[in-house]
């Protein structure tokens, strides 16, 4: 029923914006390449006969009205911004598949009870400003002016970048939606892990989404001469930093669902023959259970403060973003499973280690996610890959799920799915 070729071709057409010579796609928010990508998405939405708007933070929204006047909408969301040298599927699959669902309904002249919106959210990744999910936060009414002060590596704040993109940062609240206008949220995404591949499956239903906690660590010692300064009198911040990073790995490995990543590490002043004066690194810590994540965080911080005080090294830890892990809706979970069964796919449930825009709607409406297999579990990497067939299967499951969710016969209450409340640790 959906047009798999069209989904596939559009994924590659979109990937040209931000394509890197050295491989992969780099498409940060509020850049020219992202603007061109949004314009192409808007064009696809118009092809599907949608009313296309952009809200106060640049979310691109395509809407199809339903039969019932004033009924709340089902939202199909994802993002088209990327990490640096990322793949072509992370985000775009969900937006292009969402448009495909609506184009198919248009071509088959199928009306639904509830309206449907497909949304390309602004800056899900947080790659440019080290603060993400800007568009979905704004729609959930939780984006603040303080958030807009986060800046990129050139010191440009989100607010300034918005202005340069023709948006008014003072109007972010205009993007906030009334929860009564939204019935539910569903997203198709690549798994970005190896679970589906290890189980030889194309599609899975997401039980819950792990919450990323991003923190910035700054350790300050004293620069000195690499040759003339004896080891015992040095105040070298890099040594405790290395100790802390090793401790982070050891501590995190004690918890089966927890993951920790040091993605950025900066040594200043960075001279070969200079004892570092300062070290800055970022920590991305996640677990599907918030208590576990907090426990790991507190243990790491206590250890770090202890060894830094022993070495007379100053330590500063600041939070870049703290996203609560979110369980998915049982009802939507059931609808996705039934859709899988309808097309002969085995039902399979798995948690999401990656964060997604749907998390921002946790207090807003029930959320559901569909995963397709990632080859070798690789993502955030030019080698990110999913097969055309799996993209087609995922889009078909999304199509059937949306058809069911937009029918009056399916009622949704804000509930959590049973499976991700169990505590493994
Ligand atoms: O970082 C993440 O989990 C997602 O790719 N934004
Ligand atoms: Mn991503
Ligand atoms: Mn993503």
CSV table of C-alpha atoms and ligand atoms in Angstrom, one decimal:
chain,number,residue,atom,x,y,z
A,1,UNK,CA,0.0,0.0,0.0
A,2,UNK,CA,2.8,2.5,0.7
A,3,UNK,CA,5.3,3.3,-2.0
A,4,UNK,CA,8.6,1.9,-0.7
A,5,UNK,CA,10.6,3.2,-3.7
A,6,UNK,CA,9.4,6.8,-3.1
A,7,UNK,CA,10.5,6.5,0.6
A,8,UNK,CA,13.8,5.2,-0.4
A,9,UNK,CA,14.5,7.7,-3.2
A,10,UNK,CA,13.4,10.6,-0.9
A,11,UNK,CA,15.9,9.5,1.8
A,12,UNK,CA,18.7,9.8,-0.7
A,13,UNK,CA,17.4,13.0,-2.2
A,14,UNK,CA,17.3,14.6,1.3
A,15,UNK,CA,20.7,13.3,2.1
A,16,UNK,CA,22.4,15.6,-0.4
A,17,UNK,CA,21.9,18.6,2.0
A,18,UNK,CA,24.9,18.5,4.3
A,19,UNK,CA,26.6,15.6,2.5
A,20,UNK,CA,30.3,15.6,3.5
A,21,UNK,CA,33.3,14.8,1.3
A,22,UNK,CA,34.8,12.8,4.2
A,23,UNK,CA,31.6,10.8,4.4
A,24,UNK,CA,28.2,11.1,6.1
A,25,UNK,CA,25.8,14.0,6.5
A,26,UNK,CA,26.3,17.0,8.7
A,27,UNK,CA,23.1,19.1,8.9
A,28,UNK,CA,23.0,21.2,12.1
A,29,UNK,CA,20.0,23.4,13.1
A,30,UNK,CA,19.6,26.9,11.7
A,31,UNK,CA,22.1,26.3,8.9
A,32,UNK,CA,21.7,26.7,5.1
A,33,UNK,CA,21.8,23.0,4.5
A,34,UNK,CA,19.1,22.5,7.1
A,35,UNK,CA,17.0,25.3,5.5
A,36,UNK,CA,17.2,23.6,2.1
A,37,UNK,CA,16.3,20.2,3.7
A,38,UNK,CA,13.3,21.8,5.4
A,39,UNK,CA,12.2,23.3,2.0
A,40,UNK,CA,12.4,19.9,0.4
A,41,UNK,CA,10.3,18.3,3.2
A,42,UNK,CA,7.8,21.1,2.8
A,43,UNK,CA,7.6,20.3,-0.9
A,44,UNK,CA,7.0,16.6,-0.2
A,45,UNK,CA,4.3,17.5,2.3
A,46,UNK,CA,2.5,19.7,-0.4
A,47,UNK,CA,2.7,16.7,-2.8
A,48,UNK,CA,0.7,14.9,-0.2
A,49,UNK,CA,-1.9,17.7,-0.2
A,50,UNK,CA,-1.0,18.8,3.3
A,51,UNK,CA,-1.4,22.3,4.7
A,52,UNK,CA,2.2,23.1,5.5
A,53,UNK,CA,3.2,25.6,8.2
A,54,UNK,CA,6.4,26.4,10.2
A,55,UNK,CA,6.0,27.4,13.8
A,56,UNK,CA,7.9,29.9,15.9
A,57,UNK,CA,10.9,27.6,16.4
A,58,UNK,CA,11.0,26.3,12.8
A,59,UNK,CA,9.2,23.0,13.2
A,60,UNK,CA,7.9,22.1,9.8
A,61,UNK,CA,4.3,20.8,10.2
A,62,UNK,CA,2.1,19.1,7.5
A,63,UNK,CA,-1.5,18.7,8.5
A,64,UNK,CA,-4.4,16.7,7.1
A,65,UNK,CA,-7.8,17.4,8.5
A,66,UNK,CA,-10.1,14.6,9.8
A,67,UNK,CA,-13.8,14.0,9.5
A,68,UNK,CA,-14.5,15.2,13.0
A,69,UNK,CA,-14.3,18.9,13.4
A,70,UNK,CA,-12.1,19.9,16.3
A,71,UNK,CA,-10.9,16.4,17.1
A,72,UNK,CA,-7.4,16.1,18.6
A,73,UNK,CA,-4.7,15.2,16.1
A,74,UNK,CA,-2.4,12.2,15.9
A,75,UNK,CA,1.2,13.4,15.4
A,76,UNK,CA,3.8,11.6,13.4
A,77,UNK,CA,7.2,13.1,14.3
A,78,UNK,CA,10.9,13.0,13.9
A,79,UNK,CA,13.8,15.2,12.9
A,80,UNK,CA,16.0,16.1,9.9
A,81,UNK,CA,18.9,17.7,11.7
A,82,UNK,CA,21.9,15.4,12.2
A,83,UNK,CA,25.0,14.8,14.2
A,84,UNK,CA,28.4,15.6,12.7
A,85,UNK,CA,29.0,13.1,9.8
A,86,UNK,CA,25.9,11.2,10.7
A,87,UNK,CA,23.9,8.7,8.6
A,88,UNK,CA,21.0,9.4,6.3
A,89,UNK,CA,18.3,7.5,8.2
A,90,UNK,CA,18.5,8.8,11.8
A,91,UNK,CA,15.5,11.2,11.8
A,92,UNK,CA,14.7,11.6,8.1
A,93,UNK,CA,13.2,8.0,8.0
A,94,UNK,CA,10.5,9.0,10.4
A,95,UNK,CA,9.7,12.3,8.7
A,96,UNK,CA,9.7,10.8,5.1
A,97,UNK,CA,7.8,7.7,6.2
A,98,UNK,CA,5.2,10.0,8.0
A,99,UNK,CA,4.7,12.0,4.8
A,100,UNK,CA,4.5,8.7,2.8
A,101,UNK,CA,1.6,7.6,5.1
A,102,UNK,CA,-0.3,10.9,4.4
A,103,UNK,CA,0.5,10.7,0.6
A,104,UNK,CA,-0.9,7.2,0.5
A,105,UNK,CA,-4.1,8.3,2.3
A,106,UNK,CA,-4.3,11.2,-0.2
A,107,UNK,CA,-3.8,9.0,-3.2
A,108,UNK,CA,-6.3,6.4,-2.0
A,109,UNK,CA,-8.7,9.2,-1.0
A,110,UNK,CA,-9.0,7.7,2.6
A,111,UNK,CA,-10.5,10.0,5.2
A,112,UNK,CA,-9.7,9.5,8.9
A,113,UNK,CA,-11.8,10.5,11.9
A,114,UNK,CA,-9.0,12.4,13.6
A,115,UNK,CA,-6.6,14.9,11.9
A,116,UNK,CA,-3.0,13.9,11.3
A,117,UNK,CA,0.1,16.0,11.5
A,118,UNK,CA,3.6,15.0,10.4
A,119,UNK,CA,6.3,17.1,11.9
A,120,UNK,CA,10.0,17.6,11.3
A,121,UNK,CA,11.2,19.0,14.6
A,122,UNK,CA,13.9,21.6,14.9
A,123,UNK,CA,17.2,20.4,16.4
A,124,UNK,CA,16.5,17.0,18.0
A,125,UNK,CA,20.2,16.0,18.2
A,126,UNK,CA,21.7,18.9,20.1
A,127,UNK,CA,24.8,18.6,18.0
A,128,UNK,CA,25.4,22.4,17.4
A,129,UNK,CA,24.4,23.8,20.8
A,130,UNK,CA,24.9,20.8,23.1
A,131,UNK,CA,21.2,21.2,24.0
A,132,UNK,CA,18.7,19.2,21.9
A,133,UNK,CA,15.0,18.5,21.3
A,134,UNK,CA,14.5,22.3,20.8
A,135,UNK,CA,11.4,21.9,18.5
A,136,UNK,CA,9.6,19.3,20.5
A,137,UNK,CA,10.3,21.1,23.8
A,138,UNK,CA,8.8,24.3,22.3
A,139,UNK,CA,5.7,22.3,21.1
A,140,UNK,CA,5.4,20.9,24.6
A,141,UNK,CA,5.7,24.4,26.0
A,142,UNK,CA,8.8,23.6,28.1
A,143,UNK,CA,11.5,25.5,26.1
A,144,UNK,CA,12.7,28.5,28.1
A,145,UNK,CA,14.6,31.7,27.2
A,146,UNK,CA,17.4,30.4,29.4
A,147,UNK,CA,17.6,27.3,27.1
A,148,UNK,CA,18.1,29.7,24.2
A,149,UNK,CA,21.3,31.0,25.8
A,150,UNK,CA,23.1,27.7,25.0
A,151,UNK,CA,25.8,28.5,22.4
A,152,UNK,CA,27.7,26.7,19.7
A,153,UNK,CA,31.5,26.4,19.5
A,154,UNK,CA,31.6,29.9,17.9
A,155,UNK,CA,29.7,31.5,20.8
A,156,UNK,CA,26.5,31.9,18.8
A,157,UNK,CA,23.5,31.3,21.0
A,158,UNK,CA,20.3,29.5,19.9
A,159,UNK,CA,18.5,32.8,20.2
A,160,UNK,CA,21.0,34.5,17.8
A,161,UNK,CA,20.9,31.5,15.4
A,162,UNK,CA,17.1,31.7,15.4
A,163,UNK,CA,17.2,35.4,14.6
A,164,UNK,CA,19.6,34.7,11.7
A,165,UNK,CA,17.2,32.2,10.5
A,166,UNK,CA,14.4,34.8,10.5
A,167,UNK,CA,12.7,33.5,13.7
A,168,UNK,CA,11.9,35.6,16.8
A,169,UNK,CA,13.3,34.0,20.0
A,170,UNK,CA,10.8,36.0,22.0
A,171,UNK,CA,8.0,34.2,20.4
A,172,UNK,CA,8.9,30.6,21.3
A,173,UNK,CA,5.7,30.2,23.4
A,174,UNK,CA,3.7,30.6,20.2
A,175,UNK,CA,4.9,27.1,19.3
A,176,UNK,CA,3.4,25.6,22.4
A,177,UNK,CA,0.4,23.4,21.8
A,178,UNK,CA,-2.7,22.7,23.9
A,179,UNK,CA,-2.5,19.1,25.0
A,180,UNK,CA,-6.2,18.8,24.2
A,181,UNK,CA,-5.5,19.2,20.5
A,182,UNK,CA,-3.2,16.1,20.5
A,183,UNK,CA,-4.5,12.5,20.8
A,184,UNK,CA,-1.2,10.7,20.5
A,185,UNK,CA,2.3,10.7,19.1
A,186,UNK,CA,4.0,8.0,17.1
A,187,UNK,CA,7.5,7.9,15.5
A,188,UNK,CA,9.3,5.5,13.2
A,189,UNK,CA,13.0,5.4,13.8
A,190,UNK,CA,16.1,3.2,13.1
A,191,UNK,CA,17.0,1.2,16.2
A,192,UNK,CA,20.6,2.4,16.2
A,193,UNK,CA,21.6,-0.8,18.1
A,194,UNK,CA,22.0,-4.5,17.4
A,195,UNK,CA,19.0,-6.1,19.1
A,196,UNK,CA,16.8,-6.5,16.1
A,197,UNK,CA,19.7,-7.7,13.9
A,198,UNK,CA,20.7,-10.2,16.6
A,199,UNK,CA,17.2,-11.5,16.6
A,200,UNK,CA,17.0,-11.5,12.8
A,201,UNK,CA,14.0,-9.1,12.9
A,202,UNK,CA,13.1,-6.1,10.7
A,203,UNK,CA,10.7,-4.3,13.0
A,204,UNK,CA,10.3,-3.9,16.8
A,205,UNK,CA,8.0,-2.0,19.2
A,206,UNK,CA,9.7,0.4,21.6
A,207,UNK,CA,8.8,-0.3,25.3
A,208,UNK,CA,10.4,2.9,26.7
A,209,UNK,CA,13.1,5.5,25.9
A,210,UNK,CA,16.2,6.0,28.0
A,211,UNK,CA,16.8,9.5,29.2
A,212,UNK,CA,20.1,11.2,28.3
A,213,UNK,CA,21.8,13.3,31.0
A,214,UNK,CA,24.5,15.5,29.5
A,215,UNK,CA,27.0,17.2,31.8
A,216,UNK,CA,30.1,19.4,31.2
A,217,UNK,CA,33.1,18.8,33.5
A,218,UNK,CA,35.9,21.4,33.9
A,219,UNK,CA,39.0,20.5,35.9
A,220,UNK,CA,41.4,23.3,36.6
A,221,UNK,CA,45.1,22.9,37.7
A,222,UNK,CA,48.2,24.8,36.9
A,223,UNK,CA,50.1,25.0,33.6
A,224,UNK,CA,53.8,24.4,33.9
A,225,UNK,CA,57.0,23.4,32.1
A,226,UNK,CA,56.9,19.8,31.0
A,227,UNK,CA,60.6,19.4,31.5
A,228,UNK,CA,61.4,21.5,34.6
A,229,UNK,CA,58.5,20.6,36.8
A,230,UNK,CA,59.0,17.5,39.1
A,231,UNK,CA,56.1,15.1,39.1
A,232,UNK,CA,55.3,15.4,42.8
A,233,UNK,CA,54.6,19.1,42.7
A,234,UNK,CA,52.4,19.2,39.6
A,235,UNK,CA,48.8,20.3,39.6
A,236,UNK,CA,47.9,18.5,36.3
A,237,UNK,CA,44.1,18.3,35.8
A,238,UNK,CA,44.5,15.7,33.1
A,239,UNK,CA,45.5,12.9,35.5
A,240,UNK,CA,42.4,13.0,37.7
A,241,UNK,CA,40.3,13.5,34.5
A,242,UNK,CA,41.7,10.2,33.2
A,243,UNK,CA,41.0,8.6,36.5
A,244,UNK,CA,37.4,9.9,36.6
A,245,UNK,CA,36.8,8.7,33.0
A,246,UNK,CA,38.0,5.2,33.8
A,247,UNK,CA,35.9,5.3,37.0
A,248,UNK,CA,32.8,6.3,34.9
A,249,UNK,CA,33.2,3.2,32.7
A,250,UNK,CA,33.8,0.9,35.7
A,251,UNK,CA,30.8,2.2,37.6
A,252,UNK,CA,28.4,2.3,34.6
A,253,UNK,CA,29.2,-1.3,33.7
A,254,UNK,CA,27.6,-2.4,37.0
A,255,UNK,CA,24.2,-1.6,35.5
A,256,UNK,CA,22.8,-3.7,32.6
A,257,UNK,CA,20.9,-0.9,30.9
A,258,UNK,CA,23.2,2.0,31.7
A,259,UNK,CA,25.6,3.6,29.2
A,260,UNK,CA,28.1,6.4,29.5
A,261,UNK,CA,30.0,8.3,26.8
A,262,UNK,CA,32.8,10.9,26.9
A,263,UNK,CA,32.1,12.5,23.5
A,264,UNK,CA,34.2,15.7,23.9
A,265,UNK,CA,37.6,16.2,25.6
A,266,UNK,CA,39.5,19.4,25.4
A,267,UNK,CA,43.0,19.9,27.0
A,268,UNK,CA,44.2,23.5,27.4
A,269,UNK,CA,46.5,25.2,26.5
A,270,UNK,CA,47.3,22.0,24.4
A,271,UNK,CA,51.1,22.4,24.1
A,272,UNK,CA,53.3,19.3,23.8
A,273,UNK,CA,55.7,20.6,26.4
A,274,UNK,CA,53.1,22.3,28.7
A,275,UNK,CA,51.5,20.7,31.7
A,276,UNK,CA,47.7,21.3,31.1
A,277,UNK,CA,46.1,24.1,33.0
A,278,UNK,CA,42.5,22.9,32.3
A,279,UNK,CA,40.6,19.9,31.0
A,280,UNK,CA,37.0,20.0,29.8
A,281,UNK,CA,35.0,17.0,28.9
A,282,UNK,CA,31.3,16.0,28.4
A,283,UNK,CA,29.5,13.1,29.8
A,284,UNK,CA,26.4,11.5,28.2
A,285,UNK,CA,24.9,9.2,30.8
A,286,UNK,CA,21.7,7.2,30.2
A,287,UNK,CA,19.5,4.5,31.6
A,288,UNK,CA,15.9,3.6,31.0
A,289,UNK,CA,15.4,4.0,34.8
A,290,UNK,CA,15.9,7.5,36.2
A,291,UNK,CA,16.7,6.3,39.7
A,292,UNK,CA,19.6,4.1,38.4
A,293,UNK,CA,20.9,7.0,36.3
A,294,UNK,CA,20.8,9.3,39.4
A,295,UNK,CA,22.6,6.7,41.5
A,296,UNK,CA,25.4,6.4,38.9
A,297,UNK,CA,25.6,10.2,38.6
A,298,UNK,CA,25.9,10.7,42.3
A,299,UNK,CA,28.6,8.0,42.7
A,300,UNK,CA,30.7,9.4,39.9
A,301,UNK,CA,30.4,13.0,41.2
A,302,UNK,CA,31.4,12.0,44.7
A,303,UNK,CA,34.4,10.1,43.5
A,304,UNK,CA,35.5,13.0,41.2
A,305,UNK,CA,35.2,15.6,44.0
A,306,UNK,CA,37.2,13.4,46.3
A,307,UNK,CA,40.2,12.8,44.0
A,308,UNK,CA,40.2,16.4,42.8
A,309,UNK,CA,40.4,17.7,46.4
A,310,UNK,CA,43.2,15.3,47.2
A,311,UNK,CA,45.2,16.7,44.2
A,312,UNK,CA,44.1,20.3,44.8
A,313,UNK,CA,42.4,20.4,41.4
A,314,UNK,CA,39.4,22.7,41.0
A,315,UNK,CA,36.3,20.9,39.6
A,316,UNK,CA,33.2,22.4,38.0
A,317,UNK,CA,30.3,20.2,36.8
A,318,UNK,CA,27.3,21.8,35.0
A,319,UNK,CA,24.2,20.2,33.4
A,320,UNK,CA,23.8,20.7,29.7
A,321,UNK,CA,20.5,18.7,29.5
A,322,UNK,CA,18.7,16.3,31.7
A,323,UNK,CA,15.9,14.3,29.9
A,324,UNK,CA,13.7,12.0,32.0
A,325,UNK,CA,13.4,8.4,30.7
A,326,UNK,CA,9.9,7.9,29.2
A,327,UNK,CA,7.8,4.7,29.1
A,328,UNK,CA,5.7,4.2,25.9
A,329,UNK,CA,1.9,4.0,25.9
A,330,UNK,CA,0.4,0.5,26.4
A,331,UNK,CA,-2.4,1.3,24.0
A,332,UNK,CA,-0.2,2.5,21.2
A,333,UNK,CA,2.1,-0.4,21.9
A,334,UNK,CA,-0.8,-2.8,21.3
A,335,UNK,CA,-1.8,-1.0,18.0
A,336,UNK,CA,1.7,-1.2,16.7
A,337,UNK,CA,1.9,-4.9,17.6
A,338,UNK,CA,-1.4,-5.6,15.8
A,339,UNK,CA,-0.1,-3.7,12.7
A,340,UNK,CA,3.1,-5.8,12.7
A,341,UNK,CA,1.0,-9.0,13.0
A,342,UNK,CA,-1.3,-7.9,10.1
A,343,UNK,CA,1.7,-7.9,7.8
A,344,UNK,CA,3.1,-11.1,9.1
A,345,UNK,CA,5.9,-9.6,11.3
A,346,UNK,CA,6.7,-11.2,14.6
A,347,UNK,CA,5.9,-9.0,17.5
A,348,UNK,CA,9.1,-7.9,19.4
A,349,UNK,CA,9.6,-5.3,22.1
A,350,UNK,CA,12.8,-3.5,23.0
A,351,UNK,CA,13.9,-0.3,24.8
A,352,UNK,CA,15.4,2.7,23.1
A,353,UNK,CA,18.9,3.6,24.2
A,354,UNK,CA,18.7,6.7,22.1
A,355,UNK,CA,16.7,9.7,23.0
A,356,UNK,CA,13.8,10.9,20.8
A,357,UNK,CA,11.5,13.9,20.4
A,358,UNK,CA,8.6,11.9,21.7
A,359,UNK,CA,10.1,12.1,25.2
A,360,UNK,CA,9.1,15.8,25.3
A,361,UNK,CA,5.4,14.8,25.0
A,362,UNK,CA,5.5,12.6,28.1
A,363,UNK,CA,3.1,14.9,30.0
A,364,UNK,CA,1.2,15.7,26.9
A,365,UNK,CA,-0.1,12.6,25.3
A,366,UNK,CA,0.5,8.9,24.9
A,367,UNK,CA,3.6,8.1,22.8
A,368,UNK,CA,4.6,5.1,20.7
A,369,UNK,CA,7.7,4.2,18.7
A,370,UNK,CA,8.5,1.7,15.9
A,371,UNK,CA,12.0,0.6,15.2
A,372,UNK,CA,13.5,-0.9,12.1
A,373,UNK,CA,16.8,-2.9,12.1
A,374,UNK,CA,20.1,-1.0,11.9
A,375,UNK,CA,22.8,-2.9,10.0
A,376,UNK,CA,25.6,-3.9,12.6
A,377,UNK,CA,23.8,-1.6,15.0
A,378,UNK,CA,25.8,1.3,13.7
A,379,UNK,CA,24.4,4.9,13.8
A,380,UNK,CA,25.8,8.4,14.3
A,381,UNK,CA,28.3,7.2,11.7
A,382,UNK,CA,28.5,7.5,7.9
A,383,UNK,CA,28.1,3.7,7.8
A,384,UNK,CA,24.6,3.9,9.3
A,385,UNK,CA,22.4,1.7,7.1
A,386,UNK,CA,18.9,0.1,7.0
A,387,UNK,CA,17.6,-1.9,4.0
A,388,UNK,CA,15.0,-0.6,1.6
A,389,UNK,CA,12.8,-3.5,2.5
A,390,UNK,CA,13.0,-2.7,6.2
A,391,UNK,CA,12.3,0.9,5.5
A,392,UNK,CA,9.2,-0.2,3.6
A,393,UNK,CA,8.1,-2.6,6.3
A,394,UNK,CA,8.5,0.1,9.0
A,395,UNK,CA,6.5,2.6,6.9
A,396,UNK,CA,3.8,0.0,6.4
A,397,UNK,CA,3.5,-0.6,10.1
A,398,UNK,CA,3.4,3.1,10.7
A,399,UNK,CA,0.7,3.5,8.1
A,400,UNK,CA,-1.5,0.8,9.7
A,401,UNK,CA,-0.8,2.1,13.2
A,402,UNK,CA,-1.8,5.7,12.2
A,403,UNK,CA,-4.9,4.4,10.4
A,404,UNK,CA,-6.0,2.7,13.7
A,405,UNK,CA,-5.0,5.6,16.0
A,406,UNK,CA,-7.0,8.1,13.9
A,407,UNK,CA,-10.1,6.1,14.2
A,408,UNK,CA,-12.8,7.0,16.8
A,409,UNK,CA,-12.9,3.3,17.8
A,410,UNK,CA,-9.4,3.6,19.3
A,411,UNK,CA,-9.3,5.5,22.6
A,412,UNK,CA,-6.0,6.4,24.2
A,413,UNK,CA,-5.3,7.2,27.8
A,414,UNK,CA,-2.0,8.3,29.2
A,415,UNK,CA,-0.6,5.0,30.5
A,416,UNK,CA,2.8,3.3,30.5
A,417,UNK,CA,3.8,0.0,29.0
A,418,UNK,CA,4.3,-2.7,31.7
A,419,UNK,CA,7.6,-4.0,30.5
A,420,UNK,CA,9.8,-1.1,31.1
A,421,UNK,CA,8.9,-0.5,34.7
A,422,UNK,CA,10.7,-3.7,35.8
A,423,UNK,CA,14.0,-2.9,37.5
A,424,UNK,CA,16.9,-5.1,36.4
A,425,UNK,CA,19.6,-3.8,38.8
B,1,LIG,O1,21.4,11.3,21.4
B,1,LIG,C1,20.5,10.7,21.1
B,1,LIG,O2,20.0,9.8,21.7
B,1,LIG,C2,19.7,11.0,19.8
B,1,LIG,O3,20.4,10.6,18.7
B,1,LIG,N1,19.4,12.4,19.8
B,2,LIG,MN1,20.6,10.7,16.6
B,3,LIG,MN1,17.2,10.4,15.9
